Structures are given as C-alpha cells and as structure tokens.
PDB file of C-alpha atoms in Angstrom:
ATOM      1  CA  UNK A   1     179.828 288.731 191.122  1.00  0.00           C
ATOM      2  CA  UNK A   2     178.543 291.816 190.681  1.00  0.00           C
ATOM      3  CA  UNK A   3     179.519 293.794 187.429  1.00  0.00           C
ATOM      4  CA  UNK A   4     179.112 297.833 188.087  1.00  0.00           C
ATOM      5  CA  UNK A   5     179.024 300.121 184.853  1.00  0.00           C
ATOM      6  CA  UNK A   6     179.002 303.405 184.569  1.00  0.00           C
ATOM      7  CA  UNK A   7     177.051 305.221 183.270  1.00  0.00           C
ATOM      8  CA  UNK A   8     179.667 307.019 181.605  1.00  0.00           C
ATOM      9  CA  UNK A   9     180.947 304.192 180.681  1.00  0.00           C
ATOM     10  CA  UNK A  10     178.415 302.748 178.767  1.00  0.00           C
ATOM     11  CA  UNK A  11     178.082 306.077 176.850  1.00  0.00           C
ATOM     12  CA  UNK A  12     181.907 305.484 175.970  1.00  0.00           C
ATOM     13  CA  UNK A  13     181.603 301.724 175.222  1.00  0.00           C
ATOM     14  CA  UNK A  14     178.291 302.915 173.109  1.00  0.00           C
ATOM     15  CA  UNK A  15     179.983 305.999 171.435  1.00  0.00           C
ATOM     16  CA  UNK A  16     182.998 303.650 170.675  1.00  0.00           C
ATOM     17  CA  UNK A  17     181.093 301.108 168.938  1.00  0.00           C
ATOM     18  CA  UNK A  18     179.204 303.974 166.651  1.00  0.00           C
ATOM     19  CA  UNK A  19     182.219 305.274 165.718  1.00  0.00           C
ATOM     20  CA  UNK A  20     183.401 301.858 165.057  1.00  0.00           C
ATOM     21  CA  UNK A  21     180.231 300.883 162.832  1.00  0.00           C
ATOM     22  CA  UNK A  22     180.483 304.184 161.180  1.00  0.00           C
ATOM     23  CA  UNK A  23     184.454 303.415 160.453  1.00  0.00           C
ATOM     24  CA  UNK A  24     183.510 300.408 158.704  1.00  0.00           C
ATOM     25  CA  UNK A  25     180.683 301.158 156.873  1.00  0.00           C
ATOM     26  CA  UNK A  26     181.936 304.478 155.533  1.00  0.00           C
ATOM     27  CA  UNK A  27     185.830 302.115 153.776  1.00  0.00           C
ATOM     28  CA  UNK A  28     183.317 299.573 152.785  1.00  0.00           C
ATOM     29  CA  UNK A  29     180.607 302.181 151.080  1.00  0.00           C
ATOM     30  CA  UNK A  30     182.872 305.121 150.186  1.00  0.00           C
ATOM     31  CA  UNK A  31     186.678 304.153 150.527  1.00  0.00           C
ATOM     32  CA  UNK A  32     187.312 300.725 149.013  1.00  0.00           C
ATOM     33  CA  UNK A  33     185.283 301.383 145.859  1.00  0.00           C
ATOM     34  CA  UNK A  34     186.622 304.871 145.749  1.00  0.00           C
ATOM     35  CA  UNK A  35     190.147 303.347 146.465  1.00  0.00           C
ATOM     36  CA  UNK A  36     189.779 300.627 143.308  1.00  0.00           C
ATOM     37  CA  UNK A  37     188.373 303.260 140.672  1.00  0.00           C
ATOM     38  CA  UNK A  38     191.229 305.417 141.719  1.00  0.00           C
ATOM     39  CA  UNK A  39     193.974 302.824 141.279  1.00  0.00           C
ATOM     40  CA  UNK A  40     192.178 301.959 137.474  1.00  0.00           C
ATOM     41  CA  UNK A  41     191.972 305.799 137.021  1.00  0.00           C
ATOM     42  CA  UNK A  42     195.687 306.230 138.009  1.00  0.00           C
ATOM     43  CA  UNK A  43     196.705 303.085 135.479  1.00  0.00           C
ATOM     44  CA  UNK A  44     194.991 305.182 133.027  1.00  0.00           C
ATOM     45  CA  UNK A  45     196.688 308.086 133.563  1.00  0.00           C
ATOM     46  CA  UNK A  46     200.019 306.503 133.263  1.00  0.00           C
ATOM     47  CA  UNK A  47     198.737 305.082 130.001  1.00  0.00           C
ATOM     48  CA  UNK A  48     197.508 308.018 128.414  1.00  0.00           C
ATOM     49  CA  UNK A  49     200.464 310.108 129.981  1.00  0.00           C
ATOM     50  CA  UNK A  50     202.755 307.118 128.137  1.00  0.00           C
ATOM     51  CA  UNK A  51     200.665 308.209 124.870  1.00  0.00           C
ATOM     52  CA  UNK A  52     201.067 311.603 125.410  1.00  0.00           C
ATOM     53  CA  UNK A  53     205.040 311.921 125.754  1.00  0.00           C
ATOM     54  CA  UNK A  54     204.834 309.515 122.198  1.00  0.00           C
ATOM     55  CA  UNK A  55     202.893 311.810 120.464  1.00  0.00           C
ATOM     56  CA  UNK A  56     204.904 314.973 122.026  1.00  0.00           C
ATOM     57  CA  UNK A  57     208.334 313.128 120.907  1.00  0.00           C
ATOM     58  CA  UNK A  58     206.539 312.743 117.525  1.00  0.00           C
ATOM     59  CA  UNK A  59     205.391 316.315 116.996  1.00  0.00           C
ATOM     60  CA  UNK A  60     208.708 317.658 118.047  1.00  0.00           C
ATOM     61  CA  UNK A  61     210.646 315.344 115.531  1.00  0.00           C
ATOM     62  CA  UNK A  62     208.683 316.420 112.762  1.00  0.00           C
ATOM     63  CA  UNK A  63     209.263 320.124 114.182  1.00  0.00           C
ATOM     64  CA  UNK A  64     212.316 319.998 113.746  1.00  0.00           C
ATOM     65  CA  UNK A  65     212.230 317.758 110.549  1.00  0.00           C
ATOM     66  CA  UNK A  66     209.997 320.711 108.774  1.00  0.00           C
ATOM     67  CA  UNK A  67     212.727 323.220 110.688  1.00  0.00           C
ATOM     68  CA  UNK A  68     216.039 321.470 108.879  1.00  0.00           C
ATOM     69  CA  UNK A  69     213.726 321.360 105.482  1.00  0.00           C
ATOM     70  CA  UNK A  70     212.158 324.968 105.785  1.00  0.00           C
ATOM     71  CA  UNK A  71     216.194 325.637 106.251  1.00  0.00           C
ATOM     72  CA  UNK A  72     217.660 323.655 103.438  1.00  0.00           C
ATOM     73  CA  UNK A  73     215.096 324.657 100.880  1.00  0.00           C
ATOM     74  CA  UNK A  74     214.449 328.393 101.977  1.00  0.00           C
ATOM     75  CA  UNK A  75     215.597 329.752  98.311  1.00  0.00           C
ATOM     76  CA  UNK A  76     212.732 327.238  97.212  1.00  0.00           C
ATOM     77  CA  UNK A  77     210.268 328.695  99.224  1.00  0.00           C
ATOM     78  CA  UNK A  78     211.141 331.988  98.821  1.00  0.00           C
ATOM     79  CA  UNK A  79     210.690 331.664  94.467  1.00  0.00           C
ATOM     80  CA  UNK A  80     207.328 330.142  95.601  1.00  0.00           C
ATOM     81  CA  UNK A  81     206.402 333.642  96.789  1.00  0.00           C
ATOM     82  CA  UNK A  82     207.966 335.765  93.709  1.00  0.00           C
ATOM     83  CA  UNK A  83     206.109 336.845  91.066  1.00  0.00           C
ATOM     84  CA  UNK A  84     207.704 336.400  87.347  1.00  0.00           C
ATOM     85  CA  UNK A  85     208.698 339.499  85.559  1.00  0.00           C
ATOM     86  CA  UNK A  86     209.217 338.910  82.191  1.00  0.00           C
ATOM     87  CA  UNK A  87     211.649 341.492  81.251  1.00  0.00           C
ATOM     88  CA  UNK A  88     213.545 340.706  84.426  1.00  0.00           C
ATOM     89  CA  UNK A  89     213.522 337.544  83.591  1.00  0.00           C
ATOM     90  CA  UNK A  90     214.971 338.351  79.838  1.00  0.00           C
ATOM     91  CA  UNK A  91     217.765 341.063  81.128  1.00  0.00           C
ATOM     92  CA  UNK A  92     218.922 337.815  83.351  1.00  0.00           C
ATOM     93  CA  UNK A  93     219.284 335.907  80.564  1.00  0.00           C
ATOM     94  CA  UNK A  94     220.027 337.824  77.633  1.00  0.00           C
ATOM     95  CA  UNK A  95     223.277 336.923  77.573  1.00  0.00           C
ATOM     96  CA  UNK A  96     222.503 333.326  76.814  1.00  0.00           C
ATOM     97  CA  UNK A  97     220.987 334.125  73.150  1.00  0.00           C
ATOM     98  CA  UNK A  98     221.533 336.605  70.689  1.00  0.00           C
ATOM     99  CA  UNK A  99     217.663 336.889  70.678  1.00  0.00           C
ATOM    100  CA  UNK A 100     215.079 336.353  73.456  1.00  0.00           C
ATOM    101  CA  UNK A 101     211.665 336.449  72.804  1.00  0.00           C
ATOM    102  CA  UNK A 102     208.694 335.945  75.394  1.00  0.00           C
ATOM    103  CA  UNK A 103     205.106 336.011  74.757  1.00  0.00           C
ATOM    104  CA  UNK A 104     202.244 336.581  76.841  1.00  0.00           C
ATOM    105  CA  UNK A 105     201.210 334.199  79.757  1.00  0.00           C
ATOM    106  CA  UNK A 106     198.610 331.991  79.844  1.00  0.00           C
ATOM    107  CA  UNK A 107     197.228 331.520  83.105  1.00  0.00           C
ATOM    108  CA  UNK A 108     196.831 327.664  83.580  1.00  0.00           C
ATOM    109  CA  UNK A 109     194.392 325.980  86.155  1.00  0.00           C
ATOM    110  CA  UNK A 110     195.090 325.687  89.342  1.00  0.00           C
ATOM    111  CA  UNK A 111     197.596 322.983  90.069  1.00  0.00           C
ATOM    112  CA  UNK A 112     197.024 321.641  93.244  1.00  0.00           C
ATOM    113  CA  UNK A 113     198.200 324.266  95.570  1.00  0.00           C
ATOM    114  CA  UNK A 114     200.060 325.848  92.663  1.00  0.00           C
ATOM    115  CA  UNK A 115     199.225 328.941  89.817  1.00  0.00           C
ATOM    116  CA  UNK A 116     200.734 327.885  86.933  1.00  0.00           C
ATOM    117  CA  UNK A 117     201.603 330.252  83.840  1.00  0.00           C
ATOM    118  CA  UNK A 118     202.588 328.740  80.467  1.00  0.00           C
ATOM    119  CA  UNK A 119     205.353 330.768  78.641  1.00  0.00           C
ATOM    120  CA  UNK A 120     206.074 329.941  75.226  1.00  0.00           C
ATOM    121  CA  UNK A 121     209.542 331.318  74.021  1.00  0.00           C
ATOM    122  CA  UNK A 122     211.265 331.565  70.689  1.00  0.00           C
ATOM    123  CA  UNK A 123     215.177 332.385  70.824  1.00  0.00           C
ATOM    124  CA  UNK A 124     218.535 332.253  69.067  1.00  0.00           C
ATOM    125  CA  UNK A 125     221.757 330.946  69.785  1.00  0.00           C
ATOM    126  CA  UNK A 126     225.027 330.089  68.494  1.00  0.00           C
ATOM    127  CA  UNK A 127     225.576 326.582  70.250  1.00  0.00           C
ATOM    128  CA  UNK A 128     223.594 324.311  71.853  1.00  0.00           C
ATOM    129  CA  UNK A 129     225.942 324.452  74.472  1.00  0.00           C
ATOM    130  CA  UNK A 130     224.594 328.349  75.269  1.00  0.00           C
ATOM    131  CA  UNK A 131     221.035 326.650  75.883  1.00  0.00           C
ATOM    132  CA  UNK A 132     222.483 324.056  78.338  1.00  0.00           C
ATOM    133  CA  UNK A 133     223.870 327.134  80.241  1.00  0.00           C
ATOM    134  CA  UNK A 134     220.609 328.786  79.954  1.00  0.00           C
ATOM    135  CA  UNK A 135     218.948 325.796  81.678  1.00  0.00           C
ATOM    136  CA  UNK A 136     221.330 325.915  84.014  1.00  0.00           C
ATOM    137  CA  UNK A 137     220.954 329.382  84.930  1.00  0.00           C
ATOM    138  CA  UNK A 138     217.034 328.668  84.634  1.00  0.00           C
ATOM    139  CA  UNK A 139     217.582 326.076  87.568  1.00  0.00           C
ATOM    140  CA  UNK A 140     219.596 328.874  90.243  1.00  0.00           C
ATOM    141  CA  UNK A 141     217.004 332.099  89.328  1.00  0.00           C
ATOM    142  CA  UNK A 142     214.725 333.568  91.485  1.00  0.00           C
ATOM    143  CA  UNK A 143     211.878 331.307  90.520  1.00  0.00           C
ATOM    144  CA  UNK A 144     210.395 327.547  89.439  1.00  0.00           C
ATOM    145  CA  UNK A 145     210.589 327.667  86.566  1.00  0.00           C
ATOM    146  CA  UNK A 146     210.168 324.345  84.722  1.00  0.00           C
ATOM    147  CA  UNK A 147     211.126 324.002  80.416  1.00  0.00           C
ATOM    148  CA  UNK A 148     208.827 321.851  79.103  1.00  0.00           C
ATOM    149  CA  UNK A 149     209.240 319.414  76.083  1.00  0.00           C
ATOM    150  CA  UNK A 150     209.630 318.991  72.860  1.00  0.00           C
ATOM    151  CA  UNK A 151     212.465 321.746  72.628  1.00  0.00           C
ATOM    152  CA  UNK A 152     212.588 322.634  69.197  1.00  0.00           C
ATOM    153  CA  UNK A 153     216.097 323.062  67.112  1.00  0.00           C
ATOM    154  CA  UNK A 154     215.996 324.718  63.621  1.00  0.00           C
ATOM    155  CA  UNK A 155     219.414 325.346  62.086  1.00  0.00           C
ATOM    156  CA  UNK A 156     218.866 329.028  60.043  1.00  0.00           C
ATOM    157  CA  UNK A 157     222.668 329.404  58.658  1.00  0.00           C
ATOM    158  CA  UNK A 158     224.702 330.111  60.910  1.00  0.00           C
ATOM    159  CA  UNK A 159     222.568 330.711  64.184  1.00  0.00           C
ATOM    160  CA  UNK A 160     220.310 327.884  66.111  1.00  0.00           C
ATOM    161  CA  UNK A 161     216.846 329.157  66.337  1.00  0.00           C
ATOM    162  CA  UNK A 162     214.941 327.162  69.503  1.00  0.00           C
ATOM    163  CA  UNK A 163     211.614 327.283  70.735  1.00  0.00           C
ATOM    164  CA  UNK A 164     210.056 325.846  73.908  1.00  0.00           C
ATOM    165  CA  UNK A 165     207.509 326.522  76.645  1.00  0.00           C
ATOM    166  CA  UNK A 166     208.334 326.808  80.271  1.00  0.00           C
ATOM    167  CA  UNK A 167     205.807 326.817  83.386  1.00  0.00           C
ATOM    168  CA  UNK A 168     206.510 329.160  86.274  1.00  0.00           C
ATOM    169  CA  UNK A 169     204.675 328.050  89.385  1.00  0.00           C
ATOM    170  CA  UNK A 170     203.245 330.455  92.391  1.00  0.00           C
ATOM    171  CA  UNK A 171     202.526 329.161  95.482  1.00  0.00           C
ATOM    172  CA  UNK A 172     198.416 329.391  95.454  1.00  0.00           C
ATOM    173  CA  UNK A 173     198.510 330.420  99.097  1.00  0.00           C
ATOM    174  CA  UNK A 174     199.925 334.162  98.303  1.00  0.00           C
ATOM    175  CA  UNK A 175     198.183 334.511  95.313  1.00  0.00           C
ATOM    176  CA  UNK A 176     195.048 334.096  96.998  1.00  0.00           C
ATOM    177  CA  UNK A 177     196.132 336.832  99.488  1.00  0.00           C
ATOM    178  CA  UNK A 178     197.304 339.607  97.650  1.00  0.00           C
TER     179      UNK A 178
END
C-alpha cells in the first residue's frame, strides 16, 4: 500500500501542527501564569474593595456624627468665634447687680487651641440669689465664658459685695486669622 500526500497536504498537516505547538506554548508561557496572577490580583481586589466600602461606611458615619454635633452645638461654635466686649457684656448684665465692675484683660497663654482672657470682676448685689441668676444668664450669652473660684462674699450692710474672675475663651483658629 501505497500512501500518496499532497503536497498541499503536508503544508496543511505542517501548518496545523505549528499552530498547534504555538497554541500550547503561548497558555503554558503567557496564559496560565497570566491566568493565576490574575485570579490572586482579582482576590485582592475584592479584599481591598471589602476595605474600602469599611472605611467609606466609617467616614460617612462620622460625617454625619460631626453633622448632628456641628448642629446641636452651633450656638457653641458660634461664641467660639465672638469676640468679648466688655461693656456689652456689662449692659447684658447690669440688671443682675446694683454695681458691675470689670477690669482690664489679661491675655493668658494659649490654651490648647484656645485664647484665653482672665477677667477679674468686683460687683454688688442684694441676694445671692441675683448672682445665681447672673450665672445663669452667664451660661445662655453670646460667649464661653467660664467663673472661676473662690467667689468671694463680703456682707457691707445691707448690700453683698462679690468678687470673682471669669475666663472667656476664643477659638485660636480665628484669632490667628484676623
């Protein structure tokens, strides 16, 4: 028996089995290690996508945490930014005392993020009750303001003379800009 090629055939069978070589040798150089470090790449991906929705979750809780607190405390933020005027500050309260005396500031050190001015005050008053109302009124002004102790009580007949210091802060921030 007598076996009769063409050829074109053997070009075929030939062309067929370079392609075929080529086939395999370019998934086992280029596609199967290309395939794997893909797969590890896409694992990674989820993992660090996994990460990244966390840590978006996260930022917009505390968003919206420092959105609620910037709400509830805006009339604390906004004495932050006001400067004290003293005689402001004694027409508001003059009707607490029969006599309302400030002195001068002195400009503290920086507290932390804070300028802090020491006021010393001397005042006087019928009732220790028109102090507590004072401090009360001291707590809803336009500023933070704290009174600092000892408060000092002197009976002078029939009047209450008090003296005490308060601190009103200023956010540093502004201060430093204006």
């Amino acid at each position: 028996m007598k076996f009769e090629i063409s050829r074109q055939n053997i070009y075929l069978l030939a062309l067929s089995l370079f392609l075929l070589i080529f086939v395999f040798v370019f998934s086992f150089s280029l596609l199967i290690p290309e395939g794997k470090e893909y797969r590890s790449k896409r694992t990674a991906l989820k993992k660090e996508s996994k990460e990244l929705r966390n840590y978006e979750n996260f930022r917009d809780e505390v968003a919206q945490t420092l959105s609620d607190l910037r709400a509830k405390n805006k009339n604390i933020i906004v004495a932050f930014d006001k400067n004290f005027d003293p005689s402001r500050f004694l027409k508001v309260n003059k009707n607490y005392f029969k006599t309302l005396t400030i002195q001068p500031k002195v400009l503290l050190e920086n507290e932390e993020k804070f300028i802090v001015y020491e006021i010393n005050t001397t005042s006087q008053i019928n009732s220790p009750k028109s102090f507590y109302d004072f401090l009360d009124s001291v707590n809803k002004s336009d500023w933070i303001i704290s009174v600092n102790f000892p408060i000092n009580f002197k009976r002078e007949r029939n009047v209450i003379r008090s003296s005490f210091t308060m601190k009103v802060y200023k956010s540093y921030r502004l201060a430093v800009v204006k």
